[in-house]
Amino acid sequence: MLIADALLQGILMGLLFALVSLGLTVIFGVMDIVNFAHGEFLMLGMYSVYWANFFFHIDPLIALPVSAVVGALLGLASYYWFIKYLLRGPAIAQLFGTFGLMLFLQYFAMFLFSADYRMIDKGLLVGKSLSVGPFIFDWTKLAAGILSLVAFAVVYYFLHKTKTGKALQATSLNKEAASYMGIRTDRMNAIAWAIGGGTVGMAGGLLVNFYYAYPMVGILFVMIAFACVALGGFGSIKGVFFAGLLVGILEMIFPVFGHLIGSDFLGPHFKFTVVYLAYFIIVVVRPQGLFGWKN
Amino acid sequence: MEKLKDALNFSDFSKAERIGLIIFSVFLLTFPWIGAGSFTTTVMIQFLLFSLFGMGWNTIGGYGGQVELGKAQYVGIGSYTVALMMVWWKVPFWVSMPIGILIAVGYSFIIGYPLFRLKGHYFAIATICTSLVLKDIFDNWNLVGAAKGIELPIHDHPDFLYMQFKSDTYYYYFIMALFYIGLFYMNWFRKSKLGYQLRMIKDDENAAESLGIDIRWCKIKAYSIASAFVAVGGGFMAVYNLYIDPASTMELSLSIKIALMAMLGGAASLWGPIIGAAFLVPLDRFLGSWLGGQKGLTGIDFMIYAGLIMIVSAYQPRGIWGIIEQFRKRGH
Amino acid sequence: MSFLTVENIVKDFGGLVANNNISFAIEEGEIIGLIGPNGAGKTTLFNCIVGYHRPDSGKVTFREKDITGFKPFETNRAGIGRTFQIMKVTTGMTVLENVMVGSFCRTNDRNTARGEALHVLGDLALDAVKDYYINELPIAIQRKVGLARALATKPALLMLDEVASGLNPTEIEEVVELLRRLNSAKKITLFLIEHIMEMVMKVSQRVIVLDYGEKIAEGLPADIVKNENVIKAYLGEKYAQGL
């Protein structure tokens, strides 16, 4: 029973994790850059919904597009004002560059919003739950899971069915060939960053319904996203979806196991340790990801 | 003997650099008489400590070109070994610190073996992961004080065996000695076989392999040397602060700072980590005490800090030393 | 037993067979050319021997030692040196330092390594550029640096991947001279991939021809140019007309 419940909760979280990781894998696929600031896009997405709710009393659910737009603009701004210049340098500079961006955004948030933990306490779904048989779901988490799935599907459709999306995929497969076909790499990169920022911003908007917003919240989720992306195979969209689900389930079910066998060492404190370990083991043992897909 | 000569031989540097080193050394030696307030001494100790960390990182990160972002775990290993052995069994610093180095080196081999199957981003993230796992464990492990950390017993009298002194000046000279050992070691290292091989690996791994270099083994060796350096610094932190916890010794931000100082100063250069630390430590400290203290300005110091990283990585990935060298070349 | 024996090498890149059942042998002191059209599997074959790829099946024996599946650094230590078709243009090390890395393969002492590197550089007439970085040099010199680096590891067999491409006729002439000298004076066995037909035919004592991953001919240069399969596969009309 406990396990079934954890499984269901895990799936909901997993859908959200998949959405969080989606942008990271898209950007990696198109540009071979790992964006450390990805978690900070999420954090600012969280804050945008929080403040929309706080100042204008907009329901967090309705304010969701705000977070997506904020995320996408942030992605675009980062690309045009910063990342573009990093591309000229070696890979090590790119890593440090996005790292700098991460720190910058963290402390920018700290400066603007202080280090306080903030959570939304009123809203259409906040605090309400739905019971189905023996299972009780928080509406906020249910909404997060379902809307994440929808958003993921939309992006998936965009990438596979529209002209721009296909161009993006082509760039991801072979940059040089794509540029010969008349695809403008620079524009593709910008689109990747917009999608990356938009999806993760929206994920933040969903997350803030049931999780604290604070300036350093990003690091935790970026690590989860790294694990998902590694698990799914760097650059793979299909892969990251299932990897997200898997990590979500793992994260929920792990403490349950610990509880069942009565071990403190498998307690909830360690649920993210498992994620880090999972990343480590996966990239060492199977660097192509668990599923080995590359679209 | 030959090695010692190599370590003390700075003759392949330009005259300006050698004079700079002498002036800098004189400054370091006389600092306690000329500049010392308790705040400035603290800043200087931090500067020397981070130079030491940065020099260690420079082996694998600078010369070897591997983006290593998990050095904090070795700070943790070094400081916890010293602290725990002192608390549990009253082991003197001079015994526990070498043991700390041994543990760090042993651990680095165990972790390095799988770690160096990885390259690029995969590697960088994996190093973060290993460090965070260790921190999580220490954060929840009651035997070692969990997140509360541990306090070292304070002796009534200054005690050289346990490295306990009343005045910071003693700590200053101690870390300065470690700094010079590190500097001389690095001066030898950059000219050693391993140093050359690492630079080749950084330039072109395929070519390096074709020249008989066992890439993975070379990286592991450099990684363990870096870990030893960092563990020494960690041991010093334990006796200097007399209190350690996972947050101050194993935090991700510490790993970043270590890598960053070397990068910012100029990776793969002997002076790089020192310049980086000379720049960032005071900046960090003064900005922190000047801006951080004022209400409503929290975070500005780190924003400036992060802005610098961004500018350097976008415009001069070879760091401050790279900029200096660029100017010098133009002068020719 | 031959100096280098390659038996039934197969390398398949997920359905694309780059090397199909290739066998040949090289004797000590020979100069062997390996030719074939683009995509014939020449570089793959090199990589299978040197260890950048692990052959799916087959066996490589060098000086009576089974080196199949050895890593590149192990084959180098066993005595096989190689150069690359495309030399990565790097900014991190000077020419001398590059060659010293090669010497360090056989010694731990810096002064010995330096002495040997200088010797190799002198031998290839590269003394003048020893303090330059690779990116500051013209391509002909870069190639020679690659060669010097490999020579510094003191190989018994040197495998050269298109040393002459991108060079002008005078430079090619120089390289040919150099290779002959290395072969006769230093007793180094040479195995070279080459595109420039004139050069292969001039320098090689024996030529192996690959096409679509298969060995289609092997023999003396004079016979190879007359071989019908070879003409069809590779030499094409242009060279055939010239005969």
PDB file of C-alpha atoms in Angstrom, chain A residues 28 32-34 36 82 85-86 88-105 107-112 114 219 223 226 230 234 264-265 269-270 272-277 279-280 283-285 287, chain B residues 57 61 65-67 69 111 114-115 117-118 120-130 132-133 136-137 140-142 252 256 259-260 263 267 296-307 309-311 313-315 317:
ATOM      1  CA  PHE A  28      22.703  20.248 -24.633  1.00  0.00           C
ATOM      2  CA  ASP A  32      26.705  20.798 -26.437  1.00  0.00           C
ATOM      3  CA  ILE A  33      26.565  23.160 -23.502  1.00  0.00           C
ATOM      4  CA  VAL A  34      25.605  22.184 -19.999  1.00  0.00           C
ATOM      5  CA  PHE A  36      24.443  25.183 -14.765  1.00  0.00           C
ATOM      6  CA  PHE A  82      26.191  36.071 -22.569  1.00  0.00           C
ATOM      7  CA  TYR A  85      30.283  35.035 -26.260  1.00  0.00           C
ATOM      8  CA  LEU A  86      31.175  31.896 -24.367  1.00  0.00           C
ATOM      9  CA  ARG A  88      34.221  31.291 -28.789  1.00  0.00           C
ATOM     10  CA  GLY A  89      36.144  29.922 -25.846  1.00  0.00           C
ATOM     11  CA  PRO A  90      37.113  26.415 -24.768  1.00  0.00           C
ATOM     12  CA  ALA A  91      34.668  24.034 -23.099  1.00  0.00           C
ATOM     13  CA  ILE A  92      36.102  24.754 -19.672  1.00  0.00           C
ATOM     14  CA  ALA A  93      35.227  28.434 -20.069  1.00  0.00           C
ATOM     15  CA  GLN A  94      31.679  27.499 -21.014  1.00  0.00           C
ATOM     16  CA  LEU A  95      31.298  25.440 -17.879  1.00  0.00           C
ATOM     17  CA  PHE A  96      32.596  28.221 -15.698  1.00  0.00           C
ATOM     18  CA  GLY A  97      30.597  30.783 -17.584  1.00  0.00           C
ATOM     19  CA  THR A  98      27.249  29.141 -16.954  1.00  0.00           C
ATOM     20  CA  PHE A  99      28.421  28.567 -13.423  1.00  0.00           C
ATOM     21  CA  GLY A 100      29.012  32.278 -13.070  1.00  0.00           C
ATOM     22  CA  LEU A 101      25.559  32.912 -14.451  1.00  0.00           C
ATOM     23  CA  MET A 102      24.145  30.538 -11.861  1.00  0.00           C
ATOM     24  CA  LEU A 103      25.872  32.328  -8.991  1.00  0.00           C
ATOM     25  CA  PHE A 104      24.888  35.681 -10.397  1.00  0.00           C
ATOM     26  CA  LEU A 105      21.213  34.813 -10.606  1.00  0.00           C
ATOM     27  CA  TYR A 107      22.633  36.298  -5.502  1.00  0.00           C
ATOM     28  CA  PHE A 108      20.568  38.589  -7.661  1.00  0.00           C
ATOM     29  CA  ALA A 109      17.533  36.821  -6.228  1.00  0.00           C
ATOM     30  CA  MET A 110      19.035  37.024  -2.767  1.00  0.00           C
ATOM     31  CA  PHE A 111      19.558  40.751  -3.212  1.00  0.00           C
ATOM     32  CA  LEU A 112      16.066  41.390  -4.519  1.00  0.00           C
ATOM     33  CA  SER A 114      16.263  38.163   0.529  1.00  0.00           C
ATOM     34  CA  ILE A 219      20.939  23.715  -7.152  1.00  0.00           C
ATOM     35  CA  MET A 223      21.285  18.177  -9.871  1.00  0.00           C
ATOM     36  CA  PHE A 226      21.528  16.409 -14.509  1.00  0.00           C
ATOM     37  CA  ALA A 230      22.351  11.531 -17.928  1.00  0.00           C
ATOM     38  CA  PHE A 234      22.487  13.479 -23.038  1.00  0.00           C
ATOM     39  CA  ASP A 264      17.697   5.251   9.385  1.00  0.00           C
ATOM     40  CA  PHE A 265      20.361   5.129   6.755  1.00  0.00           C
ATOM     41  CA  HIS A 269      17.626  12.747   4.241  1.00  0.00           C
ATOM     42  CA  PHE A 270      19.296  10.602   1.700  1.00  0.00           C
ATOM     43  CA  PHE A 272      18.800  13.110  -3.086  1.00  0.00           C
ATOM     44  CA  THR A 273      22.024  11.339  -2.260  1.00  0.00           C
ATOM     45  CA  VAL A 274      20.506   8.519  -4.232  1.00  0.00           C
ATOM     46  CA  VAL A 275      19.994  10.864  -7.154  1.00  0.00           C
ATOM     47  CA  TYR A 276      23.640  11.957  -7.104  1.00  0.00           C
ATOM     48  CA  LEU A 277      24.808   8.387  -6.784  1.00  0.00           C
ATOM     49  CA  TYR A 279      24.053  10.020 -11.831  1.00  0.00           C
ATOM     50  CA  PHE A 280      27.546   8.906 -10.972  1.00  0.00           C
ATOM     51  CA  VAL A 283      27.546   7.960 -16.479  1.00  0.00           C
ATOM     52  CA  VAL A 284      30.331   5.646 -15.456  1.00  0.00           C
ATOM     53  CA  VAL A 285      28.613   2.427 -16.395  1.00  0.00           C
ATOM     54  CA  PRO A 287      27.396   6.998 -20.570  1.00  0.00           C
TER      55      PRO A 287
ATOM     56  CA  TRP B  57      43.550  22.130  -8.129  1.00  0.00           C
ATOM     57  CA  GLY B  61      42.329  21.263 -13.412  1.00  0.00           C
ATOM     58  CA  GLY B  65      42.520  20.565 -18.147  1.00  0.00           C
ATOM     59  CA  GLN B  66      39.882  18.541 -16.277  1.00  0.00           C
ATOM     60  CA  VAL B  67      37.037  20.605 -14.843  1.00  0.00           C
ATOM     61  CA  LEU B  69      34.435  20.679  -9.123  1.00  0.00           C
ATOM     62  CA  ILE B 111      36.868   7.641  -6.683  1.00  0.00           C
ATOM     63  CA  PRO B 114      35.640   5.342 -12.174  1.00  0.00           C
ATOM     64  CA  LEU B 115      35.621   9.132 -12.398  1.00  0.00           C
ATOM     65  CA  ARG B 117      36.324   7.151 -17.444  1.00  0.00           C
ATOM     66  CA  LEU B 118      34.412  10.379 -17.944  1.00  0.00           C
ATOM     67  CA  GLY B 120      34.011  17.066 -20.206  1.00  0.00           C
ATOM     68  CA  HIS B 121      30.605  17.899 -18.782  1.00  0.00           C
ATOM     69  CA  TYR B 122      29.980  14.345 -17.621  1.00  0.00           C
ATOM     70  CA  PHE B 123      33.124  14.496 -15.576  1.00  0.00           C
ATOM     71  CA  ALA B 124      32.459  17.942 -14.139  1.00  0.00           C
ATOM     72  CA  ILE B 125      28.988  17.019 -12.930  1.00  0.00           C
ATOM     73  CA  ALA B 126      30.165  13.679 -11.581  1.00  0.00           C
ATOM     74  CA  THR B 127      32.783  15.409  -9.431  1.00  0.00           C
ATOM     75  CA  ILE B 128      30.044  17.592  -7.961  1.00  0.00           C
ATOM     76  CA  CYS B 129      27.962  14.500  -7.268  1.00  0.00           C
ATOM     77  CA  THR B 130      30.682  12.645  -5.391  1.00  0.00           C
ATOM     78  CA  LEU B 132      27.649  16.164  -2.446  1.00  0.00           C
ATOM     79  CA  VAL B 133      27.219  12.509  -1.531  1.00  0.00           C
ATOM     80  CA  ASP B 136      25.085  14.330   2.720  1.00  0.00           C
ATOM     81  CA  ILE B 137      26.599  11.437   4.614  1.00  0.00           C
ATOM     82  CA  ASN B 140      23.467  12.929   8.778  1.00  0.00           C
ATOM     83  CA  TRP B 141      26.094  10.904  10.528  1.00  0.00           C
ATOM     84  CA  ASN B 142      25.687  11.401  14.256  1.00  0.00           C
ATOM     85  CA  LEU B 252      29.721  22.906  -3.205  1.00  0.00           C
ATOM     86  CA  ILE B 256      33.723  26.178  -6.872  1.00  0.00           C
ATOM     87  CA  ALA B 259      38.521  25.945  -8.963  1.00  0.00           C
ATOM     88  CA  LEU B 260      37.545  29.504  -9.627  1.00  0.00           C
ATOM     89  CA  MET B 263      40.858  29.678 -13.225  1.00  0.00           C
ATOM     90  CA  ALA B 267      45.013  27.924 -14.981  1.00  0.00           C
ATOM     91  CA  GLY B 296      19.427  45.449   2.047  1.00  0.00           C
ATOM     92  CA  LEU B 297      22.637  44.853   0.185  1.00  0.00           C
ATOM     93  CA  THR B 298      23.020  41.134   0.841  1.00  0.00           C
ATOM     94  CA  GLY B 299      24.192  39.356  -2.232  1.00  0.00           C
ATOM     95  CA  ILE B 300      25.768  42.288  -4.040  1.00  0.00           C
ATOM     96  CA  ASP B 301      29.231  41.023  -3.153  1.00  0.00           C
ATOM     97  CA  PHE B 302      28.557  37.683  -4.752  1.00  0.00           C
ATOM     98  CA  MET B 303      26.925  39.305  -7.751  1.00  0.00           C
ATOM     99  CA  ILE B 304      30.099  41.251  -8.427  1.00  0.00           C
ATOM    100  CA  TYR B 305      32.039  38.079  -7.859  1.00  0.00           C
ATOM    101  CA  ALA B 306      29.847  36.111 -10.276  1.00  0.00           C
ATOM    102  CA  GLY B 307      29.926  38.943 -12.791  1.00  0.00           C
ATOM    103  CA  ILE B 309      33.609  35.019 -13.483  1.00  0.00           C
ATOM    104  CA  MET B 310      31.244  35.616 -16.370  1.00  0.00           C
ATOM    105  CA  ILE B 311      33.372  38.339 -17.892  1.00  0.00           C
ATOM    106  CA  SER B 313      35.093  33.199 -19.044  1.00  0.00           C
ATOM    107  CA  ALA B 314      33.599  35.105 -21.959  1.00  0.00           C
ATOM    108  CA  TYR B 315      36.560  37.302 -22.805  1.00  0.00           C
ATOM    109  CA  PRO B 317      39.372  32.133 -20.464  1.00  0.00           C
TER     110      PRO B 317
END
